[in-house]
Coordinates of C-alpha atoms in Angstrom, one line a residue:
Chain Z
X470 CA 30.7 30.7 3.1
X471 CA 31.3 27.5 1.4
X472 CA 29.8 25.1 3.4
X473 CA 26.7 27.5 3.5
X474 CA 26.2 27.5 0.0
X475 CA 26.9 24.1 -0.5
X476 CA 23.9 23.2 2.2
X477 CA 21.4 24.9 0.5
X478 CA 22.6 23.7 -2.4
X479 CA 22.0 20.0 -0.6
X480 CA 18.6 21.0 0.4
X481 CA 17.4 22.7 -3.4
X482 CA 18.7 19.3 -5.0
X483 CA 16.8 17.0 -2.6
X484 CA 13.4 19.2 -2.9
X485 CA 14.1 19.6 -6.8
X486 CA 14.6 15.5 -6.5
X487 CA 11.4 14.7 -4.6
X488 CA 9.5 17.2 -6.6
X489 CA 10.5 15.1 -9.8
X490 CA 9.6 11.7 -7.5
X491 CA 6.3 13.3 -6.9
X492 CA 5.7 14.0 -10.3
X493 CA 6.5 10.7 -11.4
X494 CA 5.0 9.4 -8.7
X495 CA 1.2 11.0 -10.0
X496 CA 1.8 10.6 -13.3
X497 CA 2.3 7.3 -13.7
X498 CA -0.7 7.1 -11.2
X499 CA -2.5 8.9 -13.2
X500 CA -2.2 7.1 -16.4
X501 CA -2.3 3.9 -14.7
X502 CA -5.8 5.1 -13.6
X503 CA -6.7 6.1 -16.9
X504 CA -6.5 2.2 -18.3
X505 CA -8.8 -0.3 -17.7
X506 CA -9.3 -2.3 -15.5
X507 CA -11.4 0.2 -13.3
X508 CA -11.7 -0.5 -9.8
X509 CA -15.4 0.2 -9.2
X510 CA -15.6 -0.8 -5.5
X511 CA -12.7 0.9 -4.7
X512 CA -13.8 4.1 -6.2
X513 CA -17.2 3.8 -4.8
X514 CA -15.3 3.3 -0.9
X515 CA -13.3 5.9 -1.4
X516 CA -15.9 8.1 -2.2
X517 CA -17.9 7.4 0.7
X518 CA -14.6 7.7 3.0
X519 CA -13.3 11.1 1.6
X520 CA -17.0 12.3 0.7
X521 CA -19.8 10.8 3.2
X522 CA -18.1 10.6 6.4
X523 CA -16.3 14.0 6.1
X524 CA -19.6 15.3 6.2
X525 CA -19.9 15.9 9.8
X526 CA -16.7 17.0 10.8
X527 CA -16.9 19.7 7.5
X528 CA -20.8 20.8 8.7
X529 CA -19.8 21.4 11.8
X530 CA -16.1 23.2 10.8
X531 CA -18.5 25.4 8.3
X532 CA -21.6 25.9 10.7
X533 CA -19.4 27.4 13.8
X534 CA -17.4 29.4 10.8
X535 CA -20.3 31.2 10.1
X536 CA -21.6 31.9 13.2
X537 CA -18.5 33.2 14.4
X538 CA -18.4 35.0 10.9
X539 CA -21.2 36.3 11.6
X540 CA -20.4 37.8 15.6
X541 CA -17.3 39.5 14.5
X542 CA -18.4 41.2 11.0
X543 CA -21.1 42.4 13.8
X544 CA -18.5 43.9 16.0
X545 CA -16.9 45.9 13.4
X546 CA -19.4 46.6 11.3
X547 CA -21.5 48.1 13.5
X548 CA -18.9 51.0 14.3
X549 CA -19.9 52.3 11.0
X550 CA -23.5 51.8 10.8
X551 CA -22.8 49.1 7.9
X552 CA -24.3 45.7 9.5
X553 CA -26.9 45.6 6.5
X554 CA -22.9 44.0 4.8
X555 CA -23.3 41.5 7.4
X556 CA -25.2 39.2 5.1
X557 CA -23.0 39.2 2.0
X558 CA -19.6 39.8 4.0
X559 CA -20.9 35.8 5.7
X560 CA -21.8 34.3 2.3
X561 CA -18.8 35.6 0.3
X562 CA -16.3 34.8 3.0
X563 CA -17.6 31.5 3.1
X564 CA -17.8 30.8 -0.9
X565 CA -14.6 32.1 -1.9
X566 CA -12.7 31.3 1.1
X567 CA -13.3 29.9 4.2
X568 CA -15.6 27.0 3.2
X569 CA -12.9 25.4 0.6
X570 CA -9.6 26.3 3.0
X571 CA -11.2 25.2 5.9
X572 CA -12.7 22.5 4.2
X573 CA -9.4 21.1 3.1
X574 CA -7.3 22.0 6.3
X575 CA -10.1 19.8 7.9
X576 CA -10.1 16.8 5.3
X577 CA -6.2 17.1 5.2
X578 CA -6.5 16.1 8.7
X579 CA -8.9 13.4 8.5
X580 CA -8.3 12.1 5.6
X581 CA -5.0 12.7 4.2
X582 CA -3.4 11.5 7.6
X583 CA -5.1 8.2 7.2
X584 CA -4.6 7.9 3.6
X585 CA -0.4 7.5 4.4
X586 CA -1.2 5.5 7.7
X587 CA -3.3 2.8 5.7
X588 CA -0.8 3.0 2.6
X589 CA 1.9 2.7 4.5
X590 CA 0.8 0.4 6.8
X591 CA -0.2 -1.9 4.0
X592 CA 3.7 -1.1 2.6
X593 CA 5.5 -2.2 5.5
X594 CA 3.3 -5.5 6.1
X595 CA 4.1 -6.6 2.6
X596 CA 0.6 -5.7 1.6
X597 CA 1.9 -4.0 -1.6
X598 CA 4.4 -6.2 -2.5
X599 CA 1.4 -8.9 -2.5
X600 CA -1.1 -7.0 -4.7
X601 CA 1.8 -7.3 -7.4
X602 CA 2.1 -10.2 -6.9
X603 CA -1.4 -11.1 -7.4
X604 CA -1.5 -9.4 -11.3
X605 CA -2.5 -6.1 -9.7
X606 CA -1.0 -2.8 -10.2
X607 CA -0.8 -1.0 -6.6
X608 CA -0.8 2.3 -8.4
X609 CA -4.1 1.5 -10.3
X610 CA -5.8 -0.2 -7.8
X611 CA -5.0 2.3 -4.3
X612 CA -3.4 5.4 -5.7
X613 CA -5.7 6.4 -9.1
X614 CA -9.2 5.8 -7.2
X615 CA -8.3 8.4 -4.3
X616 CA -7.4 11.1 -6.1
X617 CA -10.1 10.9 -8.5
X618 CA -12.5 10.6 -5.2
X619 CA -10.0 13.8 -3.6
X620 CA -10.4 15.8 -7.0
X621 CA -14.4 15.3 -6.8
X622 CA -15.7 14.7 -4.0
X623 CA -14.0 18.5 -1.7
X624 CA -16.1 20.6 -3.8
X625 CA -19.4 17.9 -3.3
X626 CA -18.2 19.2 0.5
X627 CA -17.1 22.4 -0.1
X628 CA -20.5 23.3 -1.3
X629 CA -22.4 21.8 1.0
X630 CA -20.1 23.7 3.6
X631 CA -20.8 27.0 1.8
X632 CA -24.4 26.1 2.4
X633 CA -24.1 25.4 5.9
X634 CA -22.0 28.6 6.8
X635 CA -24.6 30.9 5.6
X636 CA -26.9 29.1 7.7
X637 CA -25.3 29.8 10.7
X638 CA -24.6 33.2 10.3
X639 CA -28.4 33.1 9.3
X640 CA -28.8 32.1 12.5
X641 CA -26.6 33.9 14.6
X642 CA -27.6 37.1 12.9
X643 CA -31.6 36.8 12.7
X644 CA -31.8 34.9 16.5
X645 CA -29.0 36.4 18.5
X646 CA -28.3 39.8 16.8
X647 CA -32.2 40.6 15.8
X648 CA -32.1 40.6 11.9
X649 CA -35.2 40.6 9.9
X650 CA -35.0 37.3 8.2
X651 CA -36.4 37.9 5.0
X652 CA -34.3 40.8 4.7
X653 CA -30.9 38.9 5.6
X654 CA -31.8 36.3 3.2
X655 CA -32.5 38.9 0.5
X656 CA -29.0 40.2 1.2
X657 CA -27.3 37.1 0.8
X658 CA -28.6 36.1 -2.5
X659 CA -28.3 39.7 -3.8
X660 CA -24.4 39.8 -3.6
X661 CA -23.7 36.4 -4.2
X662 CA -22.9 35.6 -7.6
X663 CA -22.2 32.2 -9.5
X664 CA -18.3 32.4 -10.0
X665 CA -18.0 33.3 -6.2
X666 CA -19.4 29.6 -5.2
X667 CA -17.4 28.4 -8.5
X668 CA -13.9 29.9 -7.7
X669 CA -14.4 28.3 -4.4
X670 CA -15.4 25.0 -6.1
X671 CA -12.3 25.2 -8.4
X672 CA -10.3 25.7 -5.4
X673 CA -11.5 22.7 -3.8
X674 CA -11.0 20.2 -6.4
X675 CA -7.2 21.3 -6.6
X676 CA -6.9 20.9 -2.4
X677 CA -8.3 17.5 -3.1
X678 CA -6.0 16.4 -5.7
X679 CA -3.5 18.0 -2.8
X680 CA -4.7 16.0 0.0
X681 CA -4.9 12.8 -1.2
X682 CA -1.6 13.1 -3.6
X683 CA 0.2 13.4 -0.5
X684 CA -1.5 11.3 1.8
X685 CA -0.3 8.5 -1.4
X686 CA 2.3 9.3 -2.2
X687 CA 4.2 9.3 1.8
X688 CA 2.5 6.1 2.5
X689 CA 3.2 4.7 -0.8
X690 CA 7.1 5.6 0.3
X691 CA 7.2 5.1 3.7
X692 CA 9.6 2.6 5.1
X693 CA 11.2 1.6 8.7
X694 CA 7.8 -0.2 10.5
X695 CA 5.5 1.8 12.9
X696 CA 7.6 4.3 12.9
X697 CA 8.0 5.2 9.5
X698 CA 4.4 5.1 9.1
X699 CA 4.0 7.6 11.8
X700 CA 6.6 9.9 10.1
X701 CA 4.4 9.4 6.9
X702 CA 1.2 10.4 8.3
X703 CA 3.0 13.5 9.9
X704 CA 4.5 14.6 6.5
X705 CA 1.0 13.9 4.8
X706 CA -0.8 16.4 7.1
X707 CA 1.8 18.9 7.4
X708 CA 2.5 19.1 3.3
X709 CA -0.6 18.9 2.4
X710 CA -1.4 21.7 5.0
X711 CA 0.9 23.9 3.8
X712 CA 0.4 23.6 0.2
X713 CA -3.4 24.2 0.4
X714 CA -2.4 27.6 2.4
X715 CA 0.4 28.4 -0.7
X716 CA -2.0 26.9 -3.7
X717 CA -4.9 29.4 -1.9
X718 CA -2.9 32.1 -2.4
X719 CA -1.8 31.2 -6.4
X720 CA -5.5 30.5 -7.1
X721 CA -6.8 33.5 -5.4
X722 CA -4.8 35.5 -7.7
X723 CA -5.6 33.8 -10.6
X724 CA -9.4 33.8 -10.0
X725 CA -9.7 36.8 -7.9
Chain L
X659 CA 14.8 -37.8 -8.7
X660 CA 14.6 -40.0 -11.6
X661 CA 12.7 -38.5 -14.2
X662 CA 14.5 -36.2 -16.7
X663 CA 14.6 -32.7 -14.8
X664 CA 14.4 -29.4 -16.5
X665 CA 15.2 -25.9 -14.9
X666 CA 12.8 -23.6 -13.7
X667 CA 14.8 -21.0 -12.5
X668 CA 18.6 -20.6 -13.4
X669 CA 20.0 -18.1 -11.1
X670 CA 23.6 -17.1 -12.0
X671 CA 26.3 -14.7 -10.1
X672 CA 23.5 -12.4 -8.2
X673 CA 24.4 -9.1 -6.3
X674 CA 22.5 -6.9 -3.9
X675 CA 23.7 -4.8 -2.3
X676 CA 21.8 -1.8 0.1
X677 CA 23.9 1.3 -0.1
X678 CA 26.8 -0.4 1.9
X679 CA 25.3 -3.4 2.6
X680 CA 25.8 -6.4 0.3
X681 CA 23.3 -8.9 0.6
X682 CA 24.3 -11.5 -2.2
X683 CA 27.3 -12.2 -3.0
X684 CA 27.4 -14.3 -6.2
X685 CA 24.5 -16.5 -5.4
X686 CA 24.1 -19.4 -8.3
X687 CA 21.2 -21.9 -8.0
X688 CA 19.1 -24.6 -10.3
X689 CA 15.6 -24.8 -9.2
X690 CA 14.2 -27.7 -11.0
X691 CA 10.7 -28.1 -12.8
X692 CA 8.3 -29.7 -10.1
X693 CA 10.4 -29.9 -6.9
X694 CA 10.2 -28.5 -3.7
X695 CA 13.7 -26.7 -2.9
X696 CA 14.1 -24.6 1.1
X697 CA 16.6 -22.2 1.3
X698 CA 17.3 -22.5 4.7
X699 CA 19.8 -19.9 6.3
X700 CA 20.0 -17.2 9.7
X701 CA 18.2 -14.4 10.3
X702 CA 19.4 -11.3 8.2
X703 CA 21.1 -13.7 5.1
X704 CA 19.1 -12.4 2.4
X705 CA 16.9 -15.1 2.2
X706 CA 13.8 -12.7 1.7
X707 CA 15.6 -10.5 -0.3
X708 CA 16.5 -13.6 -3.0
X709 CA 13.1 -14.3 -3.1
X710 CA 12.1 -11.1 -3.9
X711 CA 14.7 -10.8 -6.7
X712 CA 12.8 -13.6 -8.2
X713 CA 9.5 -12.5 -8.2
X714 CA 11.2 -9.5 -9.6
X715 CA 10.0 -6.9 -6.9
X716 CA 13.5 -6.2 -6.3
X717 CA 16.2 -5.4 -9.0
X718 CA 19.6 -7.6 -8.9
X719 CA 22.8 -5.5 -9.2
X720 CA 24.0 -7.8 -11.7
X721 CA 23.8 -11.6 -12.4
X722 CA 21.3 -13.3 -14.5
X723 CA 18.2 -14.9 -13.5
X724 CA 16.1 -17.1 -16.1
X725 CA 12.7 -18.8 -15.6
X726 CA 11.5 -21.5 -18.2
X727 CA 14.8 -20.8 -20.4
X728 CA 13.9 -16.7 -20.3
X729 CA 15.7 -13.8 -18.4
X730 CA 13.4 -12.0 -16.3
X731 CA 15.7 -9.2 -15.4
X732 CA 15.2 -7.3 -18.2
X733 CA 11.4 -7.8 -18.5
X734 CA 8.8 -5.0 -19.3
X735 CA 6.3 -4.2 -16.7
X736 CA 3.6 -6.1 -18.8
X737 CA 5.9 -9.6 -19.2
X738 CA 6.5 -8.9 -15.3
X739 CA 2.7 -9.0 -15.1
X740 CA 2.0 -11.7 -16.5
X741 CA 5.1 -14.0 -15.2
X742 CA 3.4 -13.4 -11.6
X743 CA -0.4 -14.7 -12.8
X744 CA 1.2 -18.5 -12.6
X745 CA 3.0 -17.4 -9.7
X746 CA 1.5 -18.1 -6.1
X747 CA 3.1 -16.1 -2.8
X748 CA 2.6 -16.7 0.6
X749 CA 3.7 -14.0 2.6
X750 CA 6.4 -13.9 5.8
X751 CA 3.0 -12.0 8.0
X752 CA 0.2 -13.6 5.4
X753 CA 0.0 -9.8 3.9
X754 CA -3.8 -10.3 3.8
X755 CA -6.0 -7.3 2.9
X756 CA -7.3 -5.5 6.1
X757 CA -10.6 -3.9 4.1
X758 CA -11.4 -7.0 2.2
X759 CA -12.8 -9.9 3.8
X760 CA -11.6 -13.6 3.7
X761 CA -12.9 -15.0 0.9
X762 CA -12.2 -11.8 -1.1
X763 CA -8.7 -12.3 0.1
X764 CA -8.8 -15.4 -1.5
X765 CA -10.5 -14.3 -4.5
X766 CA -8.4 -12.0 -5.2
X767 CA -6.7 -12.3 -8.3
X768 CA -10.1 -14.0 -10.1
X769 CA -12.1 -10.7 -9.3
X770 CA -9.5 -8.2 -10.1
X771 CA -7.2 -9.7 -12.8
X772 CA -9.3 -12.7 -14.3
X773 CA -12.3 -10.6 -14.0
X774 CA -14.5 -13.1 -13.0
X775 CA -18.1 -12.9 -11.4
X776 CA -18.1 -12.5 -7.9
X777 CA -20.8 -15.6 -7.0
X778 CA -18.2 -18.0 -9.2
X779 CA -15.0 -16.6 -7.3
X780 CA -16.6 -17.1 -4.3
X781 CA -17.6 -20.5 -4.9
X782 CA -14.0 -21.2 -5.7
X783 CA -12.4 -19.3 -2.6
X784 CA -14.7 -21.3 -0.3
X785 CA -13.4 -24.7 -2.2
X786 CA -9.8 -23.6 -1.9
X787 CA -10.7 -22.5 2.4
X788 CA -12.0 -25.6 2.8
X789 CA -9.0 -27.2 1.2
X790 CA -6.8 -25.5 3.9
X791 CA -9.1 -26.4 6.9
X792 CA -11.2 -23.5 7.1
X793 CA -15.2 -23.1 7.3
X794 CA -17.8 -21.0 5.0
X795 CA -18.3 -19.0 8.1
X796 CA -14.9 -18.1 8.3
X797 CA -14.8 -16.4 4.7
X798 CA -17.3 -14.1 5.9
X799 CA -15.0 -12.8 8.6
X800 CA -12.0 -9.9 7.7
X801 CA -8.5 -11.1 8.4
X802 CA -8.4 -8.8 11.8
X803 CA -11.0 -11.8 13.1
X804 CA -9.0 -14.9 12.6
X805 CA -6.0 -15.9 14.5
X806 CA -2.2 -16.1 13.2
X807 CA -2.8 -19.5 12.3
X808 CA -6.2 -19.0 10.6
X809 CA -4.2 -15.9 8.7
X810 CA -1.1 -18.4 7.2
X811 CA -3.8 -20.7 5.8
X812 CA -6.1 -17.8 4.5
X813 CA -2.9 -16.9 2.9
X814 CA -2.1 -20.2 1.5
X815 CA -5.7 -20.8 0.2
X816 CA -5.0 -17.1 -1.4
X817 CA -1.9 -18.3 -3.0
X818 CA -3.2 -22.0 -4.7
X819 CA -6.5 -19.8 -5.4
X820 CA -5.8 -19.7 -9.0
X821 CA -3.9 -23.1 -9.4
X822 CA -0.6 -21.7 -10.3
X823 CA 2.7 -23.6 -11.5
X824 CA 4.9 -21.9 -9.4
X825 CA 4.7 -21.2 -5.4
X826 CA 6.6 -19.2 -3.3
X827 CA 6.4 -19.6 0.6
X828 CA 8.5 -16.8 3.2
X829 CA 8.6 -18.2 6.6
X830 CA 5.4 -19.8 6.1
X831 CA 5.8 -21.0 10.1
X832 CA 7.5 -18.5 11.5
X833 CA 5.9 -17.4 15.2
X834 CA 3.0 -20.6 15.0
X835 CA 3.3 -23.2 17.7
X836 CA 5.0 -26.6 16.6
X837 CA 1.2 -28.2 15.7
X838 CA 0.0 -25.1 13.5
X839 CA 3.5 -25.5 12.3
X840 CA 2.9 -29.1 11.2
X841 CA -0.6 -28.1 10.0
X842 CA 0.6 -25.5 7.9
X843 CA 3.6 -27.7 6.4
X844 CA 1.4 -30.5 6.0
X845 CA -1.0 -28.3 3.8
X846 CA 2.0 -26.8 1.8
X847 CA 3.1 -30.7 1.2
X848 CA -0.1 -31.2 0.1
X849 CA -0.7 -28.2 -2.1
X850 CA 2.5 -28.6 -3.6
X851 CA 1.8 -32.3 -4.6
X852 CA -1.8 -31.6 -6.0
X853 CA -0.9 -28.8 -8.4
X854 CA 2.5 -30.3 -9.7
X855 CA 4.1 -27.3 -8.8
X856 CA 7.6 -25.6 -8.1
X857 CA 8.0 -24.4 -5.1
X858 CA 10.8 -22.2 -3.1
X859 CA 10.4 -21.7 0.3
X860 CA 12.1 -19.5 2.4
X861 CA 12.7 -20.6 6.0
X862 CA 15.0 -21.1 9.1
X863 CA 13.1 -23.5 10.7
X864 CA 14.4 -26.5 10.0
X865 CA 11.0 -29.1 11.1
X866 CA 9.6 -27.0 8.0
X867 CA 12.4 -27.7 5.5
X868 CA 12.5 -31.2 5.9
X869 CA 8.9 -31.6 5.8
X870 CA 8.1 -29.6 3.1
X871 CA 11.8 -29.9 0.8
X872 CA 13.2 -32.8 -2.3
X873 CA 16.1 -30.3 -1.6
X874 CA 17.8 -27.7 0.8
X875 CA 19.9 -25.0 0.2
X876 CA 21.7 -22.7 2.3
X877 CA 22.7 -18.9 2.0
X878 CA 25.2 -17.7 4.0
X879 CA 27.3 -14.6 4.0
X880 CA 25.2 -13.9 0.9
X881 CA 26.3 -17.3 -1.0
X882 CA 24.8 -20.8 -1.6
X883 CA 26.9 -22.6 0.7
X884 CA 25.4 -25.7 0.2
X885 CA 22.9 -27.2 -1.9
X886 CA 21.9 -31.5 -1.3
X887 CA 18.6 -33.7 -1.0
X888 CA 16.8 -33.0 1.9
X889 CA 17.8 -36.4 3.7
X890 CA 21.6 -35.7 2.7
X891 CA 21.7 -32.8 4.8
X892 CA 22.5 -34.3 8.3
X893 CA 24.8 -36.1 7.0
X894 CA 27.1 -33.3 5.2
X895 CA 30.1 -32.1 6.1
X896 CA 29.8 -28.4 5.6
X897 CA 30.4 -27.2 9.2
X898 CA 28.3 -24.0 8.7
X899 CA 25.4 -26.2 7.9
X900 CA 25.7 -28.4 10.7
X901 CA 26.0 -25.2 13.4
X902 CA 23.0 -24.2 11.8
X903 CA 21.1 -27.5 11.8
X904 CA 21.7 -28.3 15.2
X905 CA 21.7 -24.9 16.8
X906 CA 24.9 -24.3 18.5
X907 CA 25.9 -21.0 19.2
X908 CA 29.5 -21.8 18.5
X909 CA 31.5 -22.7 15.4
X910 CA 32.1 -21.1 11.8
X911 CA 28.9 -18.8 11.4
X912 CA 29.5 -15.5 13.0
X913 CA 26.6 -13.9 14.7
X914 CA 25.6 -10.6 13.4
X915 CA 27.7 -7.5 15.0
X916 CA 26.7 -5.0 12.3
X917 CA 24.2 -4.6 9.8
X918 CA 26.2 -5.9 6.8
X919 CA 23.4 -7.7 5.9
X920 CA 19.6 -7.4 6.0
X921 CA 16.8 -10.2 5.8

């Protein structure tokens, strides 16, 4: 009895220990990003890392969503004579939920996975230890510029993945199941309102800031060669994974 | 040395120690204004680990370590900061930026903490390549391009980029055949002697410490063992020094058999 209290006593101190390392962790990230000197170039290749070429893998994540969205709301739906829902069941599935989760499941994979193994690479090479000691804060220069580029650039994706999900239920639904276009299109816009898309968007920015906080902070921390950079990038995706699935839950409550 | 010398670094009574592992032991050592002083000593002394304690990106357990008369172990991020602008490092693996290319390697510190223009930096990075051997073409190229060689002078011309007082060298030969190995100490020789700096370097080979050092040092079992002018050393009687100088795998330095200590 003992020794099973006392373990998960051991585990709640670690996590309440790397919660508080997090936390110092962004913070001090966060203020350091905050001061000037601002690292344009940086910003500016981050956003085109995290925001450009995610494009393709999120268009297609979001068009095959959609489609698929589109096949199975069919196969219900028509049980009970209701596939005139199909329409708005595609564009609010993809606005308030599957476009930002998928979205970030998918980025957490791309881009929080090589966010620890660059970071860490670069910490186990020395890299870090020489940006200090050429008059440059690590935190300032790597850490602050991703998560601002995390924090804006998912919901740049997120809506262009909304967009593309309704397209290809649009095009499922008017080419394979025989909808009357102009009717479909009517449906979509008719149910859709402006805090479904920005609910989405809200979530989005917060899977960024997610995403990349983790991808920095385990490659910031890793240690022990190729090895420990592998074990970063593993924690990076998994974390971040599993908090976007927990944080969708919180925020769908408090926006729902 | 005839002139009057003054101390650069003071180091007094330093500890480390890695959960079990002690790394120093008491390490005391005068590194004098101008000279070139090699701490020579095996694989897994602490060699790197001093070195790091006095560019402050490690904290000392306890000890004392003062630079121009002022202790630096109790310095605020910002003193810290600025300490390391006159400080150049060249690292054990060159630590070059993978996503930058050569001559912003080298630029470095100008662009980003002198906030100078680009076009001038790059002028001076291409001076300071060409003072290490390397072409204009070369700059154009990112590190992944060049050779291990090509890296340790990138890394070099990154160091002297910004003519600082002080210069710091880990293993600056370590893995380069014996001609890049002269190449390289030759240029760190040379460095040294134009700016009319301080420098430390970190190595086991012993070509490189002679080349490059006034004075030697050596760290053993997390101590400075022994500490003469770099033409007094074959000619000591420390018999740790001279297993170590001539290589034989038997006398008073025990091989590691545990990880007591780390590099």
């Amino acid at each position: 009895m003992v020794w099973a209290l006392s373990s998960i006593g051991r585990v709640f101190i670690e996590f309440l220990a790397s919660t508080g390392r997090l936390t110092l962790f962004l913070t001090n990230s966060l203020v350091q990003g905050l001061q000037p000197p601002y690292y344009f170039r940086q910003m500016l290749r981050q956003f085109w890392e995290i925001g450009y070429l995610s494009l393709p893998v999120v268009g297609l994540t979001a068009f095959f969503t959609g489609m698929v969205l589109a096949l199975q709301s069919y196969t219900g739906f028509s049980r009970f004579n209701a596939e005139g829902a199909i329409a708005s069941v595609v564009a609010l599935s993809m606005t308030r939920e599957l476009g930002p989760v998928l979205a970030g499941l998918m980025i957490s994979g791309r881009i929080g996975g090589a966010m620890a193994a660059e970071i860490g690479t670069m910490r186990v090479t020395e890299q870090l230890d020489a940006l200090i000691t050429l008059s440059t804060n690590p935190q300032k220069y790597l850490i602050a510029p991703r998560l601002l580029a995390g924090v804006t650039m998912l919901p740049l994706l997120v809506l262009i993945a909304d967009v593309i999900g309704i397209f290809g239920g649009y095009i499922v639904s008017v080419y394979r199941l025989g909808f009357n276009p102009a009717i479909y299109t009517k449906q979509t816009f008719d149910f859709i309102q402006m805090g479904d898309v920005t609910s989405g968007l809200i979530k989005a920015a917060f899977f960024g800031f997610i995403i990349t906080s983790m991808g920095c902070y385990h490659g910031f921390n890793s240690k022990g060669g190729a090895q420990g950079v592998g074990r970063a990038t593993t924690y990076a995706v998994v974390s971040s994974s599993i908090l976007i699935l927990v944080a969708n839950y919180f925020l769908t409550a408090l926006l729902f | 040395m005839t002139k009057k010398m003054t101390s650069k670094f003071v180091l007094q009574d330093i500890y480390k120690r890695f959960d079990d592992k002690l790394v120093l032991d008491g390490v005391d050592l005068n590194v004098f204004t101008g000279e070139s002083l090699v701490i020579i000593g095996g694989s897994g002394t602490g060699k790197s680990v001093l070195l790091k304690c006095l560019l402050g990106l490690i904290p000392i357990d306890r000890g004392s370590i003062e630079m121009d008369g002022r202790e630096i172990t109790q310095e605020t991020s910002l003193q810290h900061e600025e300490r390391l602008q006159d400080i150049g490092v060249m690292f054990q693996g060159s630590a070059l930026f993978d996503s930058l290319k050569v001559w912003e390697n080298v630029a470095f510190r100008l662009i980003n903490a002198q906030h100078m223009d680009r076009i001038r930096a790059k002028e001076i990075a291409l001076q300071k390549l060409a003072a290490v051997g390397l072409t204009e073409k070369v700059g154009e190229l990112s590190p992944a391009e060049i050779s291990g060689g090509m890296q340790r002078r990138v890394a070099l011309a990154r160091a002297i980029a910004t003519q600082p007082h002080v210069l710091f060298f880990d293993e600056p030969t370590s893995g380069l055949d014996p001609i890049f190995s002269s190449v390289i100490n030759e240029l760190i020789r040379n460095c040294v002697k134009e700016l009319g700096a301080t420098a430390i370097t970190i190595t086991h080979d012993m070509g490189s410490a002679r080349r490059i050092g006034d004075r030697i040092a050596m760290l053993y079992g997390g101590k400075i063992i022994w500490c003469g002018k770099a033409e007094d050393i074959d000619n000591c009687d420390n018999p740790y020094v001279q297993q170590f100088i001539h290589g034989q795998p038997k006398g008073p330095i025990q091989l590691e058999t545990d990880a007591r200590h780390v590099a």
